[in-house]
Amino acid sequence: MKKWLENIRRVEPYVPGEQPKDTDVIKLNTNENPYPPAPQVLEAAKSMDMNLLKLYPDPAASKLVDALAEAHGVGSAQIFPGVGSDDVLSMIFLTFFNSDKPVLFPDITYSFYSVWASVYGIPYECPALDSDFRIRAEDYYRENGGVVIANPNAPTSIYEGLDFIEDILRHNEDSVVVVDEAYIDFAGGPSAIELLPEYENLIVVRTFSKSRSMAGLRIGYAVAGEELIRALNDVKYSVNSYTLNKPAIELGAAAVKSTEYYEEITRRVVATRERAAKELAELGFECLPSGTNFLFAKHRTVPGERIFKELRDAGIYVRHFDAPRIDDYLRITVGTDEQMDKLTAFLKKYA
Amino acid sequence: MKKWLENIRRVEPYVPGEQPKDTDVIKLNTNENPYPPAPQVLEAAKSMDMNLLKLYPDPAASKLVDALAEAHGVGSAQIFPGVGSDDVLSMIFLTFFNSDKPVLFPDITYSFYSVWASVYGIPYECPALDSDFRIRAEDYYRENGGVVIANPNAPTSIYEGLDFIEDILRHNEDSVVVVDEAYIDFAGGPSAIELLPEYENLIVVRTFSKSRSMAGLRIGYAVAGEELIRALNDVKYSVNSYTLNKPAIELGAAAVKSTEYYEEITRRVVATRERAAKELAELGFECLPSGTNFLFAKHRTVPGERIFKELRDAGIYVRHFDAPRIDDYLRITVGTDEQMDKLTAFLKKYA
């Protein structure tokens, strides 16, 4: 018997969407942006002095942090950067949720929340979305150890306005409230960052992997009051001093300054989304109203798993969740118009 | 009273060495390599398709992992990559040290070990090095929740042979034993990787930040039996699926294949180290015998803190630890011959 096995942390890990090595597939399964990063990012890559890779990166990633602070009109001490928003959210769970009371998040939401709670031994409860897949604010009025709301929510794609977020904040003055805004740039509505001056228990999380087309660089960040950011940094410096590497810092800072480009490609993704949603409806699908770069869609009669598998066999990858209430849905990333045309052409067989 | 403050994890973070923004300083304080990354790495950087940054990186970093497995003559399922060896070690603490018994590591060693133990609530005890700053193997013969040995040790710079490591392994069949080999390439002796076939509770940790001149890219890895690596991956996929970004994977893989270049710059660092150690001895310093890319040196009469500060005022950064037993020592990174000449020229004033 190997006694050292007894002390191993046992977990059910999150399973990320497939990253097929075959580049011929139409990849609509992990909500990446179909357009390349900004020309300024490609320029910054060319002008990086790779000889400097011999030195440690700036542990505070100040160049990136300062650029983000300026873009959001907040202080640099209000920004916490990480290796993708997953790293940021993981640090948030580890730092803020040390209570015996359960952390609350919806039953249908980003499935990593329950994984982080499990790995760090945090109790949690998951109030059910209503029958329209909307979050019920009143489920979050009770005592808790923290609240996590994805807005827009995933995989439902639904965006709620700031009144809704503020309602939850007003009922949770004793908890840290996390608003995960991975998809906010596609929502067409305001960000909870506007509420920061009034709620110092609010923390808003963002990513460069969606609207900024930089999933491959792994950059995310939190925006909050200085007290929360300081606590996050203390824990971060207790786990890994140097998280963002030099390319992430340099290219990330260039991306923050390329606002016009990203606004333009976001408009294109949103236009494609609206066109695709209309076509899917004509083909017998019901789509939830999307404020994201994906569509959450269900065929009126054909089971989701069947369509998922047949699409996959045809080289079109979408995401299917084998979970209660949503197992007939497909989560379809909004790609280019051409990619969506190939998708809808294939889906005609179910019409 | 802000009640949400009560649930925040309170820690004493690790304080990394200064990263001065002034590039004119002689930077001998964070054990970086004075030579640039391999020409093959710079080539790989030029040929990277930055447009692909829109896609997530391979979550398994297979290109890098396969290259490392081949280089070490082990299977790919025996390699666990991370964002620097700090990320790898942090995951190791979180994954393997879930016992009520204390994890053991020396009182003078890499100061991050106690920080990780604290942040994850792991009990630990620190047997004292002997009066020559050597680890006493017999201190690790007792019951424990895990053992962590840096070899060569830091900041003492002393390397112990494989007999010593195997002695500890033979007395710890019920524990996971971590050997942190950040500096092994400068040691002139064999790696504990040779012992892996016989000890499936052994895990060896390496970094690209020292001998491979790539601190700025943040790459580290563990080598162990498949059972330990699988457990590490399960926890990693519960914290952050995509840790290494595309530049780290691509440039890291190119570095692994540039063995000749790295062997050559390692020889140069070792030659400079031996020359500098001799000169420091002539200037009234005692240096511990170094198997690393740094010297741990103490002046016979002048206090370490004074020399540290006067060097700093002269634009020469070394590291000083304000800790019992070692507060008269300086940890001096081995730079180029030219940098070391400037250092010893300045130190003549204390001769």
XYZ file of C-alpha atoms in Angstrom:
702
model
C 0.000 0.000 0.000
C 1.375 3.399 -0.997
C 0.674 5.558 2.026
C 1.593 8.787 0.229
C -1.475 8.326 -1.965
C -3.668 9.009 1.063
C -2.683 12.674 1.236
C -3.457 13.514 -2.367
C -6.215 16.064 -3.028
C -8.908 14.291 -5.036
C -10.889 16.429 -7.461
C -13.254 16.267 -10.401
C -11.504 18.620 -12.790
C -13.170 21.006 -15.230
C -13.124 19.616 -18.765
C -12.245 22.310 -21.294
C -13.666 22.282 -24.820
C -11.689 20.267 -27.336
C -8.716 21.916 -29.033
C -8.535 19.825 -32.218
C -5.111 19.814 -33.844
C -6.719 19.486 -37.274
C -6.944 23.078 -38.513
C -9.528 22.203 -41.176
C -12.362 21.888 -38.667
C -14.842 24.712 -38.156
C -14.160 25.468 -34.514
C -17.235 26.938 -32.829
C -16.776 25.213 -29.466
C -14.705 27.441 -27.135
C -16.025 30.961 -27.831
C -12.860 32.260 -29.418
C -12.971 35.326 -31.640
C -12.861 34.543 -35.378
C -10.784 37.671 -36.110
C -7.064 38.121 -35.431
C -5.665 40.349 -32.675
C -5.258 44.069 -33.499
C -2.541 45.141 -35.970
C -0.953 47.050 -33.055
C -0.556 43.739 -31.207
C 1.183 42.166 -34.186
C 3.451 45.239 -34.380
C 4.261 44.990 -30.651
C 5.178 41.324 -31.160
C 7.617 42.258 -33.924
C 9.314 44.960 -31.872
C 9.716 42.922 -28.656
C 13.359 42.436 -27.679
C 13.439 38.667 -27.190
C 16.932 38.878 -25.651
C 15.241 40.378 -22.594
C 13.462 37.070 -21.977
C 16.509 36.200 -19.860
C 15.166 38.587 -17.182
C 12.106 38.045 -14.969
C 9.034 39.960 -16.078
C 7.733 42.856 -13.997
C 5.872 40.987 -11.215
C 3.234 43.746 -11.074
C 2.792 43.790 -14.889
C 2.627 47.582 -14.507
C 2.624 48.395 -18.210
C -0.515 46.327 -18.725
C -2.115 47.356 -15.439
C -1.579 51.070 -16.094
C -3.047 50.767 -19.592
C -6.140 48.994 -18.218
C -6.554 51.534 -15.409
C -6.471 54.382 -17.905
C -8.936 52.619 -20.213
C -11.430 52.079 -17.370
C -10.870 55.442 -15.684
C -9.797 53.838 -12.395
C -6.549 53.812 -10.426
C -3.817 51.267 -11.127
C -4.295 49.975 -7.573
C -7.788 48.882 -8.667
C -6.588 46.368 -11.282
C -5.465 42.778 -10.635
C -4.086 40.934 -13.697
C -3.818 37.167 -14.113
C -3.179 34.255 -16.476
C -6.621 34.437 -18.064
C -9.794 35.224 -16.126
C -9.667 31.619 -14.853
C -6.525 32.436 -12.887
C -8.146 35.642 -11.595
C -11.347 33.850 -10.567
C -9.398 31.021 -8.933
C -7.475 33.599 -6.851
C -10.774 35.295 -5.956
C -12.238 32.015 -4.661
C -9.069 31.300 -2.666
C -8.835 34.844 -1.263
C -12.389 35.909 -0.460
C -14.475 32.817 0.214
C -13.217 31.666 3.611
C -16.587 31.421 5.311
C -18.633 28.514 6.661
C -21.629 29.888 4.811
C -22.193 28.790 1.228
C -21.071 30.827 -1.742
C -24.017 31.283 -4.114
C -24.062 31.029 -7.896
C -26.708 29.782 -10.364
C -27.220 26.087 -11.120
C -26.575 26.807 -14.766
C -23.533 29.024 -15.188
C -19.814 28.777 -15.924
C -19.086 25.258 -14.706
C -15.667 26.167 -13.302
C -17.221 27.947 -10.268
C -18.169 24.689 -8.565
C -14.776 23.192 -9.445
C -12.893 26.035 -7.704
C -15.199 25.764 -4.701
C -14.470 22.033 -4.510
C -10.706 22.256 -4.895
C -10.466 24.899 -2.140
C -13.018 23.230 0.145
C -15.521 26.109 -0.088
C -19.205 25.302 0.648
C -21.555 26.424 -2.146
C -25.199 26.346 -3.189
C -26.678 26.824 -6.614
C -30.129 28.462 -6.852
C -31.962 27.328 -9.996
C -32.430 29.635 -12.960
C -36.115 30.223 -13.741
C -37.868 28.438 -16.607
C -36.645 31.103 -19.065
C -33.060 30.502 -17.883
C -32.968 33.864 -16.103
C -31.285 34.410 -12.738
C -33.799 35.204 -9.941
C -32.309 38.082 -7.927
C -34.357 37.146 -4.855
C -32.505 33.824 -4.580
C -29.464 35.893 -3.582
C -31.129 37.862 -0.780
C -30.162 35.354 1.911
C -27.082 34.997 4.100
C -24.091 33.623 2.208
C -20.294 33.421 2.027
C -20.107 35.261 -1.286
C -21.976 35.663 -4.580
C -20.756 34.960 -8.111
C -22.805 36.125 -11.096
C -21.688 35.762 -14.701
C -23.207 38.623 -16.708
C -23.884 37.853 -19.478
C -24.377 34.380 -18.062
C -22.828 31.336 -19.733
C -23.837 29.099 -21.373
C -27.273 30.774 -21.444
C -25.878 33.938 -23.156
C -28.420 36.153 -21.355
C -27.392 39.657 -20.214
C -29.102 41.416 -17.299
C -29.047 45.207 -16.878
C -27.306 47.112 -14.102
C -30.548 47.464 -12.100
C -30.496 43.713 -11.686
C -26.842 43.650 -10.568
C -27.428 46.561 -8.194
C -30.421 44.776 -6.672
C -28.134 41.848 -5.790
C -25.463 44.219 -4.452
C -27.976 46.059 -2.244
C -28.988 42.745 -0.672
C -25.388 41.605 -0.125
C -23.540 44.335 1.711
C -21.850 41.709 3.929
C -20.480 39.589 1.065
C -17.964 39.928 -1.698
C -19.970 39.976 -4.941
C -18.152 38.858 -8.095
C -19.519 39.822 -11.508
C -17.810 37.803 -14.226
C -18.023 39.893 -17.395
C -16.145 37.653 -19.818
C -18.691 38.451 -22.559
C -19.751 42.002 -21.637
C -18.383 43.634 -24.797
C -20.976 41.734 -26.850
C -23.878 42.616 -24.527
C -24.843 46.038 -25.814
C -25.375 47.244 -22.229
C -23.326 48.819 -19.451
C -20.703 47.111 -17.290
C -20.865 46.725 -13.509
C -17.586 48.663 -13.430
C -19.877 51.723 -13.296
C -21.069 50.574 -9.879
C -17.606 50.293 -8.312
C -17.564 53.793 -6.760
C -20.613 52.829 -4.673
C -19.869 49.200 -3.764
C -16.472 48.386 -2.324
C -17.493 44.707 -1.967
C -17.938 44.415 -5.758
C -15.310 42.844 -7.984
C -15.657 42.723 -11.778
C -13.722 40.172 -13.834
C -12.747 40.523 -17.506
C -10.823 38.539 -20.098
C -8.757 39.195 -23.236
C -9.818 35.812 -24.654
C -13.128 36.857 -26.218
C -13.607 40.400 -27.567
C -9.839 41.026 -27.654
C -8.998 37.883 -29.694
C -6.128 36.862 -27.455
C -7.118 33.520 -25.893
C -3.653 32.231 -26.799
C -1.891 34.753 -24.560
C -3.852 34.033 -21.363
C -4.750 37.440 -19.929
C -7.584 38.302 -17.576
C -8.073 40.904 -14.865
C -10.249 42.057 -12.020
C -11.377 45.634 -11.363
C -12.444 46.539 -7.807
C -11.789 48.856 -4.896
C -8.226 49.062 -3.629
C -8.925 46.992 -0.513
C -10.070 43.928 -2.461
C -7.236 44.262 -4.984
C -4.654 44.511 -2.196
C -5.955 41.279 -0.608
C -5.867 39.537 -3.994
C -2.289 40.665 -4.577
C -1.215 39.409 -1.148
C -2.506 35.938 -1.977
C -1.129 36.074 -5.522
C 2.344 36.916 -4.188
C 1.963 33.906 -1.888
C 1.317 31.575 -4.815
C 3.415 32.844 -7.749
C 5.166 36.227 -7.876
C 5.599 36.309 -11.616
C 2.446 35.135 -13.353
C 2.220 37.109 -16.605
C 5.160 36.579 -18.913
C 6.770 39.338 -20.969
C 4.836 38.653 -24.201
C 1.531 38.764 -22.273
C 2.439 42.100 -20.653
C 3.723 43.751 -23.840
C 1.091 42.466 -26.253
C -1.684 42.897 -23.696
C -0.799 46.568 -23.226
C -0.818 47.063 -27.011
C -4.267 45.442 -27.207
C -5.733 47.784 -24.594
C -4.746 50.727 -26.785
C -6.371 49.286 -29.921
C -9.929 50.203 -28.967
C -11.165 51.131 -32.442
C -10.116 47.829 -33.965
C -11.792 45.806 -31.226
C -14.973 47.836 -31.417
C -15.093 47.153 -35.135
C -14.629 43.375 -34.881
C -17.130 43.273 -32.006
C -19.694 44.974 -34.268
C -19.009 42.339 -36.908
C -19.422 39.453 -34.447
C -22.698 40.932 -33.161
C -24.027 41.405 -36.722
C -23.130 37.801 -37.593
C -24.747 36.608 -34.377
C -28.038 38.341 -35.158
C -28.084 36.998 -38.706
C -27.255 33.455 -37.525
C -29.912 33.578 -34.799
C -32.525 34.480 -37.393
C -31.450 31.662 -39.686
C -31.406 29.141 -36.845
C -34.968 30.164 -35.933
C -36.032 29.507 -39.528
C -34.437 26.058 -39.277
C -36.510 25.071 -36.243
C -34.135 26.142 -33.447
C -35.001 28.206 -30.401
C -32.159 30.546 -29.413
C -31.996 32.312 -26.076
C -31.500 36.087 -26.532
C -27.716 36.454 -26.715
C -25.539 39.195 -25.243
C -22.386 37.175 -25.969
C -20.298 35.843 -28.869
C -22.200 32.579 -28.840
C -25.733 31.268 -29.294
C -27.427 28.840 -26.939
C -29.825 26.977 -29.200
C -32.148 23.994 -29.062
C -33.925 22.249 -31.882
C -37.694 21.910 -31.444
C -37.630 18.149 -31.977
C -34.141 16.740 -32.565
C -32.077 15.883 -29.427
C -29.040 18.132 -28.835
C -26.613 15.280 -28.428
C -27.519 13.843 -31.810
C -26.986 17.155 -33.604
C -23.738 17.713 -31.657
C -22.347 14.360 -32.795
C -23.459 14.710 -36.388
C -21.957 18.175 -36.592
C -18.727 16.825 -35.156
C -18.612 14.052 -37.740
C -18.985 16.764 -40.385
C -15.978 18.657 -38.948
C -18.037 21.359 -37.229
C -17.260 21.576 -33.494
C -19.804 23.118 -31.125
C -20.228 22.548 -27.385
C -22.773 20.239 -25.768
C -23.297 19.952 -22.002
C -24.528 16.625 -20.728
C -26.302 18.285 -17.782
C -29.890 18.466 -16.517
C -32.184 21.023 -18.212
C -29.663 21.980 -20.909
C -28.805 18.669 -22.549
C -30.889 19.502 -25.600
C -29.017 22.753 -26.173
C -25.948 23.478 -28.234
C -23.561 26.297 -27.400
C -22.469 27.653 -30.757
C -19.634 30.183 -30.943
C -20.274 33.012 -33.401
C -17.592 32.648 -36.063
C -17.233 34.446 -39.377
C -20.237 34.796 -41.704
C -18.688 32.100 -43.877
C -18.348 29.678 -40.955
C -21.928 30.313 -39.840
C -23.164 29.748 -43.407
C -21.503 26.334 -43.420
C -23.120 25.567 -40.072
C -26.611 26.564 -41.138
C -26.220 24.766 -44.473
C -25.532 21.569 -42.528
C -28.386 22.175 -40.062
C -30.941 22.396 -42.927
C -31.218 18.616 -42.731
C -33.132 18.956 -39.426
C -35.551 21.611 -40.710
C -17.914 47.431 9.908
C -17.332 45.695 6.605
C -18.303 42.091 7.316
C -16.929 40.801 4.005
C -13.441 41.624 5.266
C -13.761 38.801 7.822
C -13.644 36.074 5.178
C -10.477 37.246 3.457
C -7.467 34.919 3.558
C -4.688 36.751 5.392
C -1.138 35.930 4.348
C 2.442 37.136 4.596
C 3.404 37.071 0.951
C 6.797 36.138 -0.466
C 8.772 39.247 -1.442
C 10.548 38.776 -4.771
C 13.901 40.421 -5.507
C 13.703 43.936 -6.926
C 13.179 44.346 -10.666
C 14.660 47.820 -11.155
C 13.354 49.649 -14.224
C 16.704 51.395 -14.620
C 18.588 49.208 -17.108
C 21.963 50.719 -16.168
C 22.192 48.849 -12.872
C 24.290 45.712 -12.546
C 21.574 43.237 -11.694
C 22.955 40.347 -9.640
C 19.931 39.929 -7.360
C 17.490 37.407 -8.862
C 19.760 34.689 -10.294
C 18.952 35.374 -13.905
C 21.301 34.196 -16.630
C 23.519 36.942 -18.095
C 23.366 35.400 -21.583
C 20.420 35.632 -23.993
C 18.161 32.682 -24.867
C 19.366 30.323 -27.621
C 19.396 31.557 -31.236
C 16.828 28.813 -31.958
C 14.468 30.480 -29.464
C 14.821 33.839 -31.192
C 14.152 32.100 -34.535
C 11.044 30.414 -33.116
C 9.825 33.814 -31.908
C 10.185 35.268 -35.404
C 8.333 32.411 -37.058
C 5.370 32.303 -34.633
C 2.049 33.074 -36.324
C 0.717 35.775 -34.016
C -2.701 35.611 -35.727
C -3.186 32.289 -33.967
C -3.196 34.086 -30.613
C -6.962 34.344 -31.147
C -7.216 30.620 -30.291
C -6.690 29.037 -26.870
C -3.317 27.378 -26.432
C -3.062 23.596 -26.184
C -4.111 23.024 -22.540
C -1.653 20.118 -22.255
C 1.220 22.116 -23.835
C 2.043 18.873 -25.671
C 4.725 20.321 -27.925
C 6.753 21.438 -24.908
C 5.931 18.363 -22.815
C 6.925 15.951 -25.600
C 10.223 17.790 -26.139
C 10.996 17.617 -22.401
C 10.054 13.933 -22.195
C 12.393 13.128 -25.067
C 15.221 15.174 -23.543
C 14.900 13.372 -20.195
C 14.246 9.928 -21.651
C 10.890 9.596 -19.873
C 7.296 9.334 -21.070
C 5.200 12.424 -21.816
C 2.831 11.316 -19.030
C 5.730 11.898 -16.611
C 5.999 15.660 -17.264
C 3.878 18.404 -15.684
C 4.500 21.934 -17.045
C 3.641 25.198 -15.292
C 4.040 28.977 -15.228
C 7.548 28.868 -13.789
C 8.653 26.346 -11.169
C 6.802 28.490 -8.602
C 3.503 27.532 -10.226
C 4.578 23.874 -10.317
C 5.671 23.885 -6.662
C 2.508 25.689 -5.575
C 0.433 22.973 -7.313
C 2.556 20.300 -5.640
C 1.873 21.766 -2.180
C -1.854 22.014 -2.935
C -2.055 18.505 -4.416
C 0.152 16.310 -2.232
C 0.381 17.816 1.232
C -3.060 17.134 2.686
C -1.903 15.515 5.900
C -2.124 16.521 9.565
C 1.570 15.740 9.897
C 4.077 18.473 9.156
C 5.799 18.825 5.824
C 9.573 19.040 6.395
C 12.066 21.368 4.719
C 15.240 23.067 6.001
C 15.160 26.271 8.060
C 17.337 27.922 5.446
C 16.045 27.188 1.967
C 13.886 28.744 -0.736
C 11.665 31.010 1.349
C 8.579 30.374 -0.772
C 8.081 26.875 0.721
C 6.775 28.244 4.027
C 4.619 30.770 2.165
C 2.861 28.034 0.155
C 2.389 25.970 3.302
C 0.803 28.985 5.013
C -1.504 29.978 2.194
C -2.847 26.424 1.862
C -3.021 25.778 5.625
C -0.390 23.005 5.578
C 1.487 22.291 8.834
C 5.271 22.391 8.424
C 8.499 22.114 10.406
C 11.968 23.287 9.473
C 14.942 21.247 10.740
C 18.033 23.459 11.058
C 20.947 23.186 8.647
C 24.167 22.223 10.403
C 26.868 24.795 11.200
C 28.325 24.391 7.689
C 24.880 25.104 6.207
C 24.481 21.490 5.113
C 21.207 19.594 5.300
C 21.275 16.758 7.887
C 19.627 13.744 6.260
C 18.758 12.222 9.661
C 16.426 15.158 10.402
C 14.174 13.744 7.677
C 13.973 10.192 9.066
C 10.843 10.877 11.142
C 7.149 10.706 10.314
C 5.978 13.625 8.177
C 3.383 14.854 5.675
C 5.941 15.328 2.900
C 9.555 16.383 2.322
C 10.882 19.238 0.192
C 14.620 19.476 -0.548
C 16.142 22.083 -2.838
C 19.265 20.565 -4.426
C 21.410 22.555 -4.861
C 19.915 24.376 -1.894
C 19.180 28.120 -2.024
C 20.423 30.543 -0.888
C 23.304 28.390 0.437
C 24.283 27.206 -3.098
C 25.397 23.793 -1.776
C 24.815 20.662 -3.899
C 24.501 17.210 -2.327
C 25.126 14.024 -4.312
C 22.562 11.382 -5.179
C 23.562 9.162 -2.244
C 22.294 11.889 0.047
C 18.982 12.236 -1.833
C 18.541 8.463 -1.921
C 19.168 8.257 1.826
C 16.240 10.636 2.373
C 14.092 8.701 -0.095
C 14.817 5.377 1.619
C 13.635 6.839 4.919
C 10.479 8.341 3.415
C 8.641 5.622 1.552
C 5.326 6.862 2.961
C 5.739 10.494 1.855
C 5.909 12.430 -1.364
C 9.498 13.703 -1.617
C 10.047 16.823 -3.737
C 13.530 17.633 -5.031
C 13.642 21.204 -6.345
C 16.438 21.283 -8.924
C 16.187 24.897 -10.086
C 19.998 25.162 -10.164
C 21.009 21.576 -11.011
C 22.575 22.417 -14.383
C 25.302 24.397 -12.568
C 25.988 21.664 -9.998
C 28.388 19.450 -11.896
C 26.668 16.367 -10.487
C 23.779 14.082 -11.403
C 20.070 14.868 -11.138
C 17.557 12.998 -8.993
C 15.705 12.264 -12.240
C 17.993 9.197 -12.370
C 16.252 7.873 -9.255
C 12.714 8.097 -10.661
C 12.536 4.484 -11.890
C 13.038 3.279 -8.315
C 10.978 5.797 -6.312
C 7.428 6.496 -7.433
C 6.970 8.921 -4.504
C 9.742 11.178 -5.874
C 9.005 14.354 -7.840
C 11.754 16.486 -9.369
C 11.131 20.155 -10.236
C 12.989 22.184 -12.865
C 12.875 25.696 -14.293
C 13.705 27.493 -17.561
C 14.543 30.674 -15.619
C 18.164 29.892 -14.760
C 20.296 27.742 -17.085
C 17.868 28.259 -19.986
C 17.859 32.087 -19.798
C 14.095 32.363 -20.031
C 12.889 33.863 -16.742
C 10.757 36.275 -18.773
C 8.671 33.475 -20.283
C 7.733 31.725 -17.028
C 8.245 28.013 -17.646
C 8.867 25.295 -15.106
C 8.050 21.598 -14.920
C 7.967 18.532 -12.738
C 9.212 15.061 -13.683
C 7.818 12.084 -11.752
C 6.006 8.786 -12.079
C 2.719 8.805 -13.967
C 0.601 8.488 -10.826
C 1.919 11.715 -9.280
C 1.728 13.599 -12.585
C -1.882 12.492 -13.098
C -2.861 13.792 -9.640
C -1.098 17.116 -10.360
C -2.921 17.458 -13.669
C -6.289 16.780 -12.027
C -5.710 19.653 -9.597
C -4.265 21.898 -12.314
C -7.372 21.362 -14.474
C -9.427 22.331 -11.418
C -7.588 25.664 -11.080
C -6.782 26.858 -14.619
C -7.063 24.700 -17.748
C -4.835 26.850 -19.912
C -1.764 27.967 -17.985
C 1.079 28.182 -20.511
C 0.430 30.641 -23.305
C 1.381 30.046 -26.926
C 4.725 31.912 -26.814
C 5.768 29.900 -23.739
C 4.902 26.593 -25.429
C 6.553 27.422 -28.767
C 9.691 29.114 -27.455
C 10.009 26.640 -24.597
C 10.007 23.709 -27.032
C 12.680 25.448 -29.128
C 14.810 25.952 -26.004
C 14.679 22.266 -25.082
C 16.181 21.434 -28.455
C 19.071 23.908 -28.084
C 21.147 21.741 -25.751
C 24.573 22.665 -27.141
C 24.029 26.384 -26.723
C 22.841 26.015 -23.127
C 25.700 23.698 -22.237
C 28.122 26.305 -23.588
C 26.667 29.255 -21.621
C 26.457 27.073 -18.511
C 30.193 26.336 -18.835
C 30.826 30.086 -19.087
C 28.727 30.867 -16.003
C 30.521 28.153 -14.020
C 33.957 29.434 -15.131
C 33.010 32.994 -14.120
C 31.674 31.708 -10.794
C 34.932 29.933 -9.954
C 37.007 32.985 -10.894
C 34.740 35.324 -8.876
C 34.790 33.009 -5.853
C 38.596 33.094 -5.880
C 38.681 36.869 -6.112
C 36.108 37.267 -3.348
C 38.243 35.032 -1.107
C 41.227 37.292 -1.766
C 39.066 40.283 -0.765
C 38.221 38.839 2.651
C 34.982 37.025 1.814
C 34.054 33.457 2.728
C 32.003 31.791 -0.034
C 30.088 28.562 0.491
C 31.009 25.977 -2.183
C 28.580 26.767 -5.020
C 26.756 24.333 -7.281
C 24.542 27.131 -8.634
C 24.688 30.338 -10.688
C 25.164 32.415 -7.540
C 27.609 32.793 -4.663
C 26.589 32.952 -1.029
C 29.322 35.066 0.528
C 30.091 36.734 3.840
C 32.792 39.252 4.636
C 35.053 38.319 7.572
C 34.393 41.604 9.395
C 31.992 43.920 7.569
C 28.242 43.344 8.182
C 26.306 42.018 5.176
C 23.600 44.640 5.366
C 26.138 47.461 5.110
C 27.801 45.998 2.031
C 24.366 45.286 0.495
C 23.318 48.919 0.897
C 26.583 50.402 -0.304
C 26.540 48.150 -3.368
C 22.988 49.218 -4.052
C 23.938 52.894 -3.832
C 26.659 52.154 -6.387
C 24.089 50.622 -8.779
C 25.042 46.998 -8.066
C 22.046 44.940 -6.919
C 22.631 41.752 -4.943
C 20.288 39.974 -2.518
C 20.390 40.237 1.276
C 18.155 38.208 3.607
C 17.315 39.785 6.935
C 16.997 36.377 8.611
C 18.701 34.600 11.519
C 22.097 32.975 10.796
C 22.375 34.375 7.255
C 22.043 38.125 7.759
C 25.767 38.656 7.198
C 25.646 36.894 3.842
C 25.073 38.263 0.379
C 23.563 36.182 -2.406
C 25.385 37.293 -5.526
C 24.186 36.128 -8.941
C 26.998 35.135 -11.300
C 26.815 37.625 -14.177
C 29.249 38.135 -17.049
C 32.979 38.400 -16.346
C 32.681 42.147 -16.917
C 29.868 42.489 -14.363
C 31.786 40.444 -11.798
C 34.896 42.568 -12.381
C 32.877 45.696 -11.570
C 31.561 44.007 -8.447
C 34.981 42.907 -7.176
C 36.492 46.327 -8.048
C 33.905 47.918 -5.758
C 34.401 45.317 -3.010
C 38.141 46.097 -2.812
C 37.242 48.891 -0.390
C 36.460 46.291 2.292
C 39.699 44.325 1.782
